[in-house]
Short mmCIF file of C-alpha atoms in Angstrom, two decimals:
data_model
loop_
_atom_site.label_atom_id
_atom_site.label_comp_id
_atom_site.label_asym_id
_atom_site.label_seq_id
_atom_site.Cartn_x
_atom_site.Cartn_y
_atom_site.Cartn_z
CA MET K 1 7.41 37.36 64.00
CA ALA K 2 4.96 40.32 65.36
CA THR K 3 5.40 42.11 62.21
CA SER K 4 4.80 39.29 60.01
CA GLY K 5 1.98 38.18 61.99
CA ALA K 6 0.23 41.56 61.70
CA ALA K 7 0.83 42.06 58.07
CA GLU K 8 -0.55 38.05 57.05
CA ALA K 9 -4.29 39.06 55.46
CA ASP K 10 -6.65 37.87 57.80
CA PRO K 11 -8.24 34.66 57.59
CA VAL K 12 -12.02 35.51 56.58
CA GLU K 13 -10.42 38.78 54.69
CA ARG K 14 -8.70 35.80 52.64
CA ASP K 15 -11.77 34.12 52.16
CA ASP K 16 -13.83 36.76 50.96
CA ASP K 17 -11.20 38.29 48.66
CA HIS K 18 -11.68 34.40 46.91
CA HIS K 19 -15.16 34.87 47.22
CA GLN K 20 -15.58 38.30 45.42
CA ARG K 21 -13.31 36.65 42.85
CA ARG K 22 -14.94 33.86 41.62
CA LEU K 23 -18.20 35.40 41.46
CA ALA K 24 -16.50 38.01 39.42
CA SER K 25 -14.82 35.40 36.98
CA SER K 26 -18.41 34.50 36.21
CA LEU K 27 -18.67 37.05 34.08
CA THR K 28 -15.11 37.68 32.63
CA ALA K 29 -13.99 34.20 32.05
CA ARG K 30 -17.09 34.12 30.04
CA TYR K 31 -17.17 37.56 28.39
CA SER K 32 -13.53 38.97 28.81
CA ASP K 33 -11.91 41.93 31.45
CA TRP K 34 -14.42 44.24 29.59
CA VAL K 35 -17.85 43.25 30.52
CA LEU K 36 -18.60 44.68 33.86
CA GLU K 37 -17.52 47.92 32.34
CA ALA K 38 -19.73 47.42 29.17
CA LEU K 39 -22.77 46.79 31.57
CA ASP K 40 -21.93 49.68 33.78
CA GLU K 41 -23.02 51.84 31.14
CA LEU K 42 -26.52 50.12 30.16
CA PRO K 43 -29.65 51.89 31.71
CA GLY K 44 -32.02 49.95 33.75
CA SER K 45 -32.44 48.09 36.60
CA PHE K 46 -31.66 44.63 36.43
CA LEU K 47 -28.91 41.39 37.85
CA LEU K 48 -27.65 38.14 36.36
CA THR K 49 -27.08 35.20 39.17
CA ASP K 50 -24.71 32.51 37.66
CA PRO K 51 -26.70 28.35 38.35
CA ALA K 52 -23.42 27.18 38.32
CA LEU K 53 -22.10 28.12 41.72
CA ALA K 54 -23.41 26.54 44.96
CA GLY K 55 -26.47 28.76 45.99
CA HIS K 56 -27.44 30.47 42.82
CA PRO K 57 -25.57 33.99 43.79
CA ILE K 58 -26.55 37.32 41.61
CA VAL K 59 -22.80 37.76 40.32
CA TYR K 60 -23.75 41.01 38.43
CA ALA K 61 -25.86 44.15 40.16
CA SER K 62 -26.63 47.25 37.76
CA ARG K 63 -26.49 50.40 39.16
CA GLY K 64 -29.50 50.78 38.22
CA LEU K 65 -30.83 48.36 40.54
CA ALA K 66 -29.54 50.20 43.20
CA ALA K 67 -31.59 53.05 42.79
CA LEU K 68 -34.62 51.16 42.87
CA THR K 69 -34.07 48.99 46.00
CA GLY K 70 -31.84 51.04 47.84
CA TYR K 71 -29.39 47.90 48.35
CA ALA K 72 -25.59 48.74 47.49
CA ARG K 73 -23.78 46.34 45.05
CA ARG K 74 -21.24 45.11 47.55
CA GLU K 75 -24.76 44.22 49.54
CA VAL K 76 -26.39 42.18 46.60
CA LEU K 77 -23.39 40.57 45.65
CA GLY K 78 -22.77 36.48 46.42
CA ARG K 79 -26.49 36.59 47.88
CA SER K 80 -29.47 34.93 46.70
CA ALA K 81 -32.06 36.85 44.84
CA ARG K 82 -34.08 36.03 47.44
CA VAL K 83 -33.01 39.20 49.53
CA PHE K 84 -35.11 41.00 47.81
CA GLN K 85 -38.28 39.50 48.63
CA GLY K 86 -40.84 40.26 51.64
CA ALA K 87 -43.69 39.23 53.42
CA ALA K 88 -46.07 37.59 51.32
CA THR K 89 -46.09 36.00 48.04
CA ASP K 90 -48.20 35.28 44.75
CA ARG K 91 -48.58 31.25 44.29
CA ALA K 92 -49.65 32.27 40.54
CA ALA K 93 -46.33 34.02 39.56
CA VAL K 94 -44.73 31.61 41.48
CA ALA K 95 -46.39 28.95 39.50
CA GLY K 96 -45.43 30.68 36.16
CA LEU K 97 -41.96 31.73 37.01
CA ARG K 98 -41.21 27.85 38.61
CA GLU K 99 -42.74 26.52 34.69
CA ALA K 100 -40.68 29.12 33.21
CA VAL K 101 -37.15 27.93 35.35
CA ARG K 102 -38.17 24.16 34.72
CA ALA K 103 -38.21 24.87 30.82
CA GLN K 104 -34.97 27.51 30.53
CA ARG K 105 -37.50 29.89 28.92
CA ALA K 106 -38.13 33.98 29.43
CA HIS K 107 -40.90 34.36 31.10
CA GLN K 108 -42.57 38.12 32.57
CA VAL K 109 -44.59 38.67 35.60
CA ALA K 110 -46.25 41.54 37.62
CA ILE K 111 -44.95 40.74 41.16
CA LEU K 112 -44.43 43.12 44.72
CA ASN K 113 -40.51 43.63 45.72
CA TYR K 114 -39.21 44.75 48.47
CA ARG K 115 -36.35 47.61 48.86
CA ARG K 116 -33.73 47.97 51.80
CA ASP K 117 -35.69 49.63 53.60
CA GLY K 118 -38.93 47.81 54.18
CA SER K 119 -40.89 49.71 51.36
CA PRO K 120 -43.13 47.16 48.96
CA HIS K 121 -43.40 48.53 45.33
CA TRP K 122 -44.22 46.55 42.28
CA VAL K 123 -42.28 45.15 39.46
CA LEU K 124 -42.43 43.68 36.22
CA LEU K 125 -40.02 41.04 36.78
CA HIS K 126 -38.58 40.05 33.35
CA LEU K 127 -36.73 36.35 33.51
CA ALA K 128 -34.24 35.36 31.14
CA PRO K 129 -31.73 32.61 30.97
CA VAL K 130 -28.47 33.36 29.00
CA PHE K 131 -27.69 30.26 27.29
CA HIS K 132 -23.62 29.02 25.65
CA ALA K 133 -24.72 29.01 21.93
CA ARG K 134 -22.66 25.86 21.30
CA ASP K 135 -24.36 23.06 23.67
CA GLY K 136 -27.47 24.56 25.03
CA SER K 137 -26.44 24.83 28.91
CA VAL K 138 -27.52 27.75 30.50
CA LEU K 139 -24.68 30.06 32.08
CA HIS K 140 -26.61 32.98 33.94
CA PHE K 141 -30.04 34.28 34.88
CA LEU K 142 -31.42 37.75 34.07
CA ALA K 143 -34.01 39.49 36.26
CA VAL K 144 -34.56 42.72 34.65
CA GLN K 145 -36.80 45.13 36.97
CA VAL K 146 -39.11 47.71 35.17
CA PRO K 147 -41.03 49.48 38.13
CA ILE K 148 -44.95 49.55 37.48
CA ASP K 149 -46.69 52.36 37.84
CA ASP K 150 -50.13 52.50 39.64
CA ALA K 151 -53.02 52.20 36.87
CA ARG K 152 -54.82 55.11 38.75
CA ARG K 153 -52.20 57.57 38.42
CA ARG K 154 -51.99 56.17 35.03
CA ALA K 155 -55.54 57.01 34.12
CA GLY K 156 -56.59 59.52 31.72
CA ALA K 157 -52.75 60.31 31.20
CA PRO K 158 -51.68 59.88 27.60
CA PRO K 159 -49.17 56.39 27.57
CA CYS K 160 -45.83 56.88 27.32
CA ARG K 161 -44.11 56.66 23.85
CA GLY K 162 -40.87 57.50 24.98
CA ALA K 163 -39.94 54.79 27.44
CA GLN K 164 -37.60 52.51 25.83
CA GLY K 165 -36.02 55.12 23.89
CA PRO K 166 -32.80 55.48 26.01
CA VAL K 167 -33.01 51.91 26.30
CA LEU K 168 -32.76 51.27 22.26
CA ALA K 169 -30.26 54.29 21.87
CA ALA K 170 -27.58 52.03 24.04
CA CYS K 171 -28.11 49.07 22.05
CA ARG K 172 -26.24 48.45 18.87
CA GLU K 173 -28.34 47.26 15.89
CA GLU K 174 -27.63 43.49 15.87
CA ALA K 175 -29.95 44.18 19.60
CA ARG K 176 -32.79 44.39 18.33
CA VAL K 177 -33.14 41.66 15.78
CA ASP K 178 -32.36 38.29 16.41
CA GLU K 179 -29.23 37.12 15.71
CA ASP K 180 -28.33 33.14 14.12
CA PHE K 181 -26.23 31.04 16.29
CA PRO K 182 -25.37 27.10 15.61
CA CYS K 183 -28.01 24.63 16.53
CA ALA K 184 -26.99 23.01 20.02
CA SER K 185 -28.24 20.05 22.53
CA SER K 186 -29.20 21.05 26.37
CA SER K 187 -27.14 18.75 27.76
CA GLY K 188 -25.43 21.37 29.91
CA LYS K 189 -25.95 20.44 33.20
CA VAL K 190 -26.29 23.56 35.83
CA PHE K 191 -25.87 23.23 40.09
CA VAL K 192 -29.86 24.47 39.73
CA ASP K 193 -32.10 23.74 42.84
CA ILE K 194 -35.63 23.84 41.31
CA GLU K 195 -37.60 25.01 44.54
CA LEU K 196 -34.55 27.21 45.40
CA LEU K 197 -34.50 29.63 42.24
CA THR K 198 -38.48 29.71 42.10
CA ARG K 199 -38.13 31.40 45.91
CA GLU K 200 -35.40 33.29 44.73
CA PHE K 201 -37.08 35.12 41.49
CA ALA K 202 -41.00 34.40 43.15
CA VAL K 203 -40.47 38.00 44.79
CA THR K 204 -43.93 38.86 47.16
CA GLY K 205 -46.41 40.99 47.09
CA LEU K 206 -48.89 42.24 49.85
CA GLU K 207 -52.32 41.20 50.25
CA ALA K 208 -53.56 44.29 51.22
CA GLU K 209 -52.60 46.20 48.44
CA GLU K 210 -54.30 45.19 44.99
CA PRO K 211 -51.53 43.65 42.19
CA ARG K 212 -51.08 46.12 39.60
CA VAL K 213 -51.02 45.33 36.11
CA ALA K 214 -47.92 45.51 33.75
CA SER K 215 -48.55 48.44 30.61
CA ASP K 216 -47.48 47.94 26.80
CA SER K 217 -44.84 50.31 27.51
CA GLU K 218 -43.47 48.80 30.19
CA LYS K 219 -42.88 45.46 28.93
CA GLU K 220 -41.70 46.82 26.01
CA LYS K 221 -39.25 48.49 28.04
CA ALA K 222 -38.22 45.13 29.87
CA ILE K 223 -37.78 43.12 26.73
CA SER K 224 -35.98 45.76 25.20
CA THR K 225 -33.45 46.13 28.13
CA ALA K 226 -33.31 42.58 28.38
CA ASN K 227 -32.04 42.24 24.47
CA CYS K 228 -29.64 45.12 25.16
CA ILE K 229 -27.60 43.12 27.77
CA VAL K 230 -28.05 39.80 26.29
CA SER K 231 -26.37 41.50 23.34
CA ALA K 232 -23.49 43.35 25.06
CA LEU K 233 -22.66 39.56 26.98
CA ASN K 234 -22.67 37.96 22.88
CA ARG K 235 -20.49 40.88 21.76
CA TYR K 236 -17.86 40.33 24.61
CA SER K 237 -18.23 36.58 24.76
CA LYS K 238 -16.89 36.66 21.12
CA LEU K 239 -13.56 37.91 23.20
CA THR K 240 -13.27 34.60 24.42
CA GLY K 241 -14.17 32.36 22.07
CA LEU K 242 -17.74 31.32 23.49
CA VAL K 243 -20.67 32.38 22.13
CA VAL K 244 -23.83 33.51 24.46
CA SER K 245 -26.85 33.93 23.33
CA GLY K 246 -30.81 34.61 24.64
CA LYS K 247 -32.22 31.77 22.52
CA ARG K 248 -31.37 28.40 22.19
CA CYS K 249 -32.23 26.27 18.94
CA ASP K 250 -31.18 22.79 20.50
CA SER K 251 -32.64 19.31 20.46
CA VAL K 252 -35.94 20.29 21.06
CA GLY K 253 -38.04 20.43 17.52
CA ILE K 254 -35.61 18.31 16.49
CA PRO K 255 -37.30 14.88 15.52
CA ALA K 256 -35.16 12.14 17.22
CA LEU K 257 -34.03 9.05 15.00
CA SER K 258 -36.46 5.59 15.48
CA SER K 259 -34.70 3.18 17.10
CA SER K 260 -34.59 0.24 14.43
CA LEU K 261 -32.10 3.66 12.58
CA ASN K 262 -30.40 3.71 15.38
CA LEU K 263 -29.34 0.00 15.19
CA SER K 264 -28.76 0.24 11.62
CA LEU K 265 -26.37 3.33 12.05
CA GLY K 266 -24.29 1.80 14.91
CA ARG K 267 -23.31 -0.66 12.42
CA ILE K 268 -21.45 1.21 10.25
CA LYS K 269 -17.33 1.79 11.32
CA GLN K 270 -16.85 4.75 9.65
CA SER K 271 -16.37 7.35 10.84
CA PHE K 272 -19.19 9.95 10.36
CA VAL K 273 -22.71 12.15 10.76
CA LEU K 274 -25.88 12.89 9.98
CA THR K 275 -27.50 16.21 9.70
CA HIS K 276 -30.73 17.14 8.80
CA SER K 277 -31.23 18.72 5.82
CA SER K 278 -34.83 20.79 6.48
CA LEU K 279 -33.89 22.28 9.62
CA PRO K 280 -32.41 25.62 9.81
CA ASP K 281 -28.83 25.67 10.72
CA MET K 282 -28.47 21.52 9.58
CA PRO K 283 -28.31 20.27 13.08
CA ILE K 284 -26.33 16.96 13.47
CA ILE K 285 -29.02 14.45 14.78
CA TYR K 286 -26.85 11.25 14.77
CA ALA K 287 -22.74 10.67 15.53
CA SER K 288 -20.95 7.69 14.50
CA ASP K 289 -18.14 6.15 17.39
CA ALA K 290 -15.64 6.48 15.33
CA PHE K 291 -16.46 10.01 14.10
CA LEU K 292 -17.08 10.59 18.72
CA SER K 293 -13.31 8.71 18.97
CA LEU K 294 -11.82 11.01 15.94
CA THR K 295 -13.12 14.14 17.49
CA GLY K 296 -13.25 13.76 21.38
CA TYR K 297 -16.81 14.82 21.75
CA SER K 298 -19.73 12.71 23.39
CA ARG K 299 -22.62 12.39 21.65
CA GLU K 300 -24.35 15.01 23.82
CA GLU K 301 -22.23 17.20 23.16
CA ILE K 302 -22.23 17.02 19.81
CA SER K 303 -26.32 16.32 18.79
CA GLY K 304 -28.14 19.82 17.58
CA CYS K 305 -24.78 20.80 17.13
CA ASN K 306 -23.94 22.39 13.16
CA CYS K 307 -20.98 20.82 11.53
CA ARG K 308 -18.74 23.83 11.89
CA VAL K 309 -18.51 22.53 15.31
CA LEU K 310 -14.91 21.15 13.86
CA ASN K 311 -13.78 24.37 12.13
CA GLY K 312 -10.75 26.48 13.69
CA PRO K 313 -8.26 28.93 12.85
CA GLY K 314 -7.36 28.25 9.02
CA THR K 315 -10.46 26.20 7.91
CA SER K 316 -11.26 26.77 4.71
CA LEU K 317 -14.39 29.36 3.93
CA GLU K 318 -13.72 28.50 0.17
CA ALA K 319 -14.83 25.04 0.81
CA PHE K 320 -17.56 25.40 2.89
CA GLU K 321 -18.40 27.16 0.06
CA GLU K 322 -18.25 24.55 -2.44
CA ILE K 323 -19.92 22.56 0.29
CA ASN K 324 -22.72 25.03 0.17
CA GLN K 325 -23.19 24.59 -3.75
CA HIS K 326 -23.64 20.79 -3.60
CA ILE K 327 -26.23 21.23 -0.93
CA CYS K 328 -28.08 23.16 -2.81
CA SER K 329 -27.91 21.75 -5.84
CA GLU K 330 -28.50 17.78 -3.66
CA GLN K 331 -24.71 16.47 -5.19
CA ALA K 332 -21.83 15.24 -3.37
CA CYS K 333 -19.02 16.41 -2.70
CA THR K 334 -15.52 15.86 -1.41
CA VAL K 335 -13.19 18.43 -0.09
CA ASP K 336 -9.76 18.86 1.93
CA LEU K 337 -9.94 20.14 5.43
CA LEU K 338 -8.06 21.59 8.54
CA SER K 339 -10.63 20.40 11.15
CA TYR K 340 -10.53 20.81 14.88
CA ARG K 341 -10.98 18.13 17.98
CA LYS K 342 -12.70 19.01 20.54
CA ASP K 343 -9.25 19.70 22.85
CA GLY K 344 -8.27 22.07 19.90
CA SER K 345 -5.80 19.88 17.86
CA SER K 346 -6.19 20.15 14.57
CA PHE K 347 -6.21 17.07 11.86
CA CYS K 348 -6.29 16.30 7.71
CA ASP K 349 -9.68 15.88 6.95
CA LEU K 350 -10.61 13.79 4.16
CA LEU K 351 -14.44 14.79 4.02
CA HIS K 352 -17.15 14.12 2.07
CA VAL K 353 -20.64 15.08 1.98
CA SER K 354 -23.88 13.27 -0.28
CA PRO K 355 -27.81 13.83 0.01
CA ILE K 356 -29.28 10.83 1.54
CA ARG K 357 -32.80 10.37 0.43
CA ASP K 358 -35.89 9.05 1.62
CA ALA K 359 -37.83 6.14 -0.34
CA SER K 360 -40.09 8.64 -2.05
CA GLY K 361 -36.77 10.58 -3.70
CA LYS K 362 -36.73 13.71 -0.88
CA VAL K 363 -33.52 14.24 0.31
CA ALA K 364 -34.21 13.69 4.40
CA PHE K 365 -30.70 13.66 5.34
CA HIS K 366 -26.80 15.15 4.58
CA ILE K 367 -23.91 12.07 5.51
CA TRP K 368 -20.52 14.00 6.53
CA ALA K 369 -18.08 11.63 6.46
CA HIS K 370 -14.45 12.29 7.54
CA LEU K 371 -11.23 10.69 7.89
CA ASP K 372 -8.36 11.73 9.64
CA VAL K 373 -5.91 11.00 6.74
CA ALA K 374 -2.81 10.81 8.72
CA ALA K 375 -3.64 8.53 11.11
CA LYS K 376 -3.12 4.64 10.12
CA HIS K 377 -6.19 2.95 9.25
CA ASP K 378 -7.03 -0.84 8.45
CA PHE K 379 -9.06 0.26 4.77
CA ASN K 380 -9.70 -3.53 4.43
CA GLY K 381 -7.78 -3.00 1.21
CA LEU K 382 -9.62 0.13 -0.06
CA THR K 383 -8.53 3.34 -1.03
CA PRO K 384 -9.97 6.44 1.22
CA ASP K 385 -12.40 7.61 -1.22
CA VAL K 386 -13.78 3.92 -1.33
CA TRP K 387 -13.97 3.44 1.95
CA GLN K 388 -16.18 6.94 2.95
CA LEU K 389 -18.32 6.07 0.04
CA GLY K 390 -18.75 2.67 1.77
CA ALA K 391 -20.57 4.49 4.76
CA VAL K 392 -22.75 6.70 2.26
CA GLY K 393 -23.66 3.12 0.38
CA ALA K 394 -25.06 1.82 4.17
CA VAL K 395 -26.72 4.49 5.34
CA ARG K 396 -29.01 5.03 1.86
CA VAL K 397 -29.80 1.54 2.35
CA ALA K 398 -31.06 2.20 5.62
CA VAL K 399 -32.64 5.37 5.48
CA ARG K 400 -34.83 3.81 2.43
CA GLY K 401 -35.99 0.44 3.37
CA LEU K 402 -36.85 2.51 6.73
CA SER K 403 -38.48 5.14 5.09
CA ALA K 404 -40.40 2.86 2.79
CA SER K 405 -41.62 1.26 6.38
CA GLY K 406 -42.36 4.50 8.52
CA SER K 407 -39.61 3.77 10.75
CA LEU K 408 -37.38 6.73 9.84
CA LEU K 409 -38.11 9.26 12.55
CA ARG K 410 -40.71 10.05 15.93
CA PRO K 411 -41.27 13.86 14.83
CA SER K 412 -40.69 16.31 17.60
CA GLY K 413 -40.82 19.35 15.50
CA ARG K 414 -41.85 21.56 12.04
CA PRO K 415 -38.89 21.19 9.77
CA ASN K 416 -38.21 24.42 7.79
CA SER K 417 -38.49 23.42 3.96
CA ASP K 418 -36.01 26.31 2.66
CA CYS K 419 -32.34 25.18 1.91
CA SER K 420 -30.21 25.63 4.68
CA LEU K 421 -26.75 26.50 3.90
CA LEU K 422 -23.48 26.66 6.34
CA THR K 423 -22.04 29.99 7.46
CA ILE K 424 -18.74 29.87 9.38
CA SER K 425 -19.24 31.93 12.49
#
């Protein structure tokens, strides 16, 4: 019995092991098991936090961060980023960070951090959310720290032309340009305490020391470092089927349907979605109750997504090319397609896509009417094709009538007039 007791792991050690595995899985479960090695190879001082975990802990710390701050990785993993705070906080910097966090957008601020030995040092803090490309939820926050040189030492010295060279050298070409991702709604919820998160990233400054201003090269270095990191996360997230992005393409900027149009569309029994024809990637702006029942998605999950959200293994690329051609020629088409529900199950989809014009004759939307051909339906004596065309007709009547009275949309963005083609991710 004594031997058995000695061999049994200490409860505290077991809890610590479980905690460390949970922190690691925050990255490996989303980006594959190799992402940690890939991040270790990237230059720069940065960390990742997970807002879905209680306390918003640090789940990754780079080797550069250890060199800059004096903290070993094991000393900061699982802890709040408040570990870098010190004696005083610049209120203006805090206000800027608070607004950036609430808006879930990137933000740069010059601020005073503290090393492990208590010594202060000015850094340019670049805060950036990492989004789930499909549903728009925030998966992680990235914080890049770039040391700010003393302006007095920089005075008279030639500008640093090669500050971002090593960073860009470690980046693939796709990291240097914006990537296209499916539009998504921002319905994803994260475990974020705004005040706590503000304190985490609002590291402190000494009143006795004059604030420093980051140079253009330091700002560029922070941005390029962040781009490299997000690019690496994007590449490895594709291995798990979850694609991440440094930018969110979501319902912000997508015009909302008027209550009158929503009410009219709600009376239509068929399974269909409406996409906005003049916005990039043709996001879904309405989904019928029958469509939600067919696919298993909620209205919040599907809003802002592109229709390829239903794609999966075996989905015909040729069929989508045919759809693209008809969209650009403003014509209707019907295709047989293999589509997928939210739970991963597939169904044989009779898909009818048709332009919907407003009262002026301009294409405002496209209707995508979906029908599971293997399921039992009551078509009231109609054929499946005629049943789908009934939905198209009802939508056309509603849109034309309300657009003539100016009750079609509640504008909240600027549409793009270019033809928006569908692409298979």
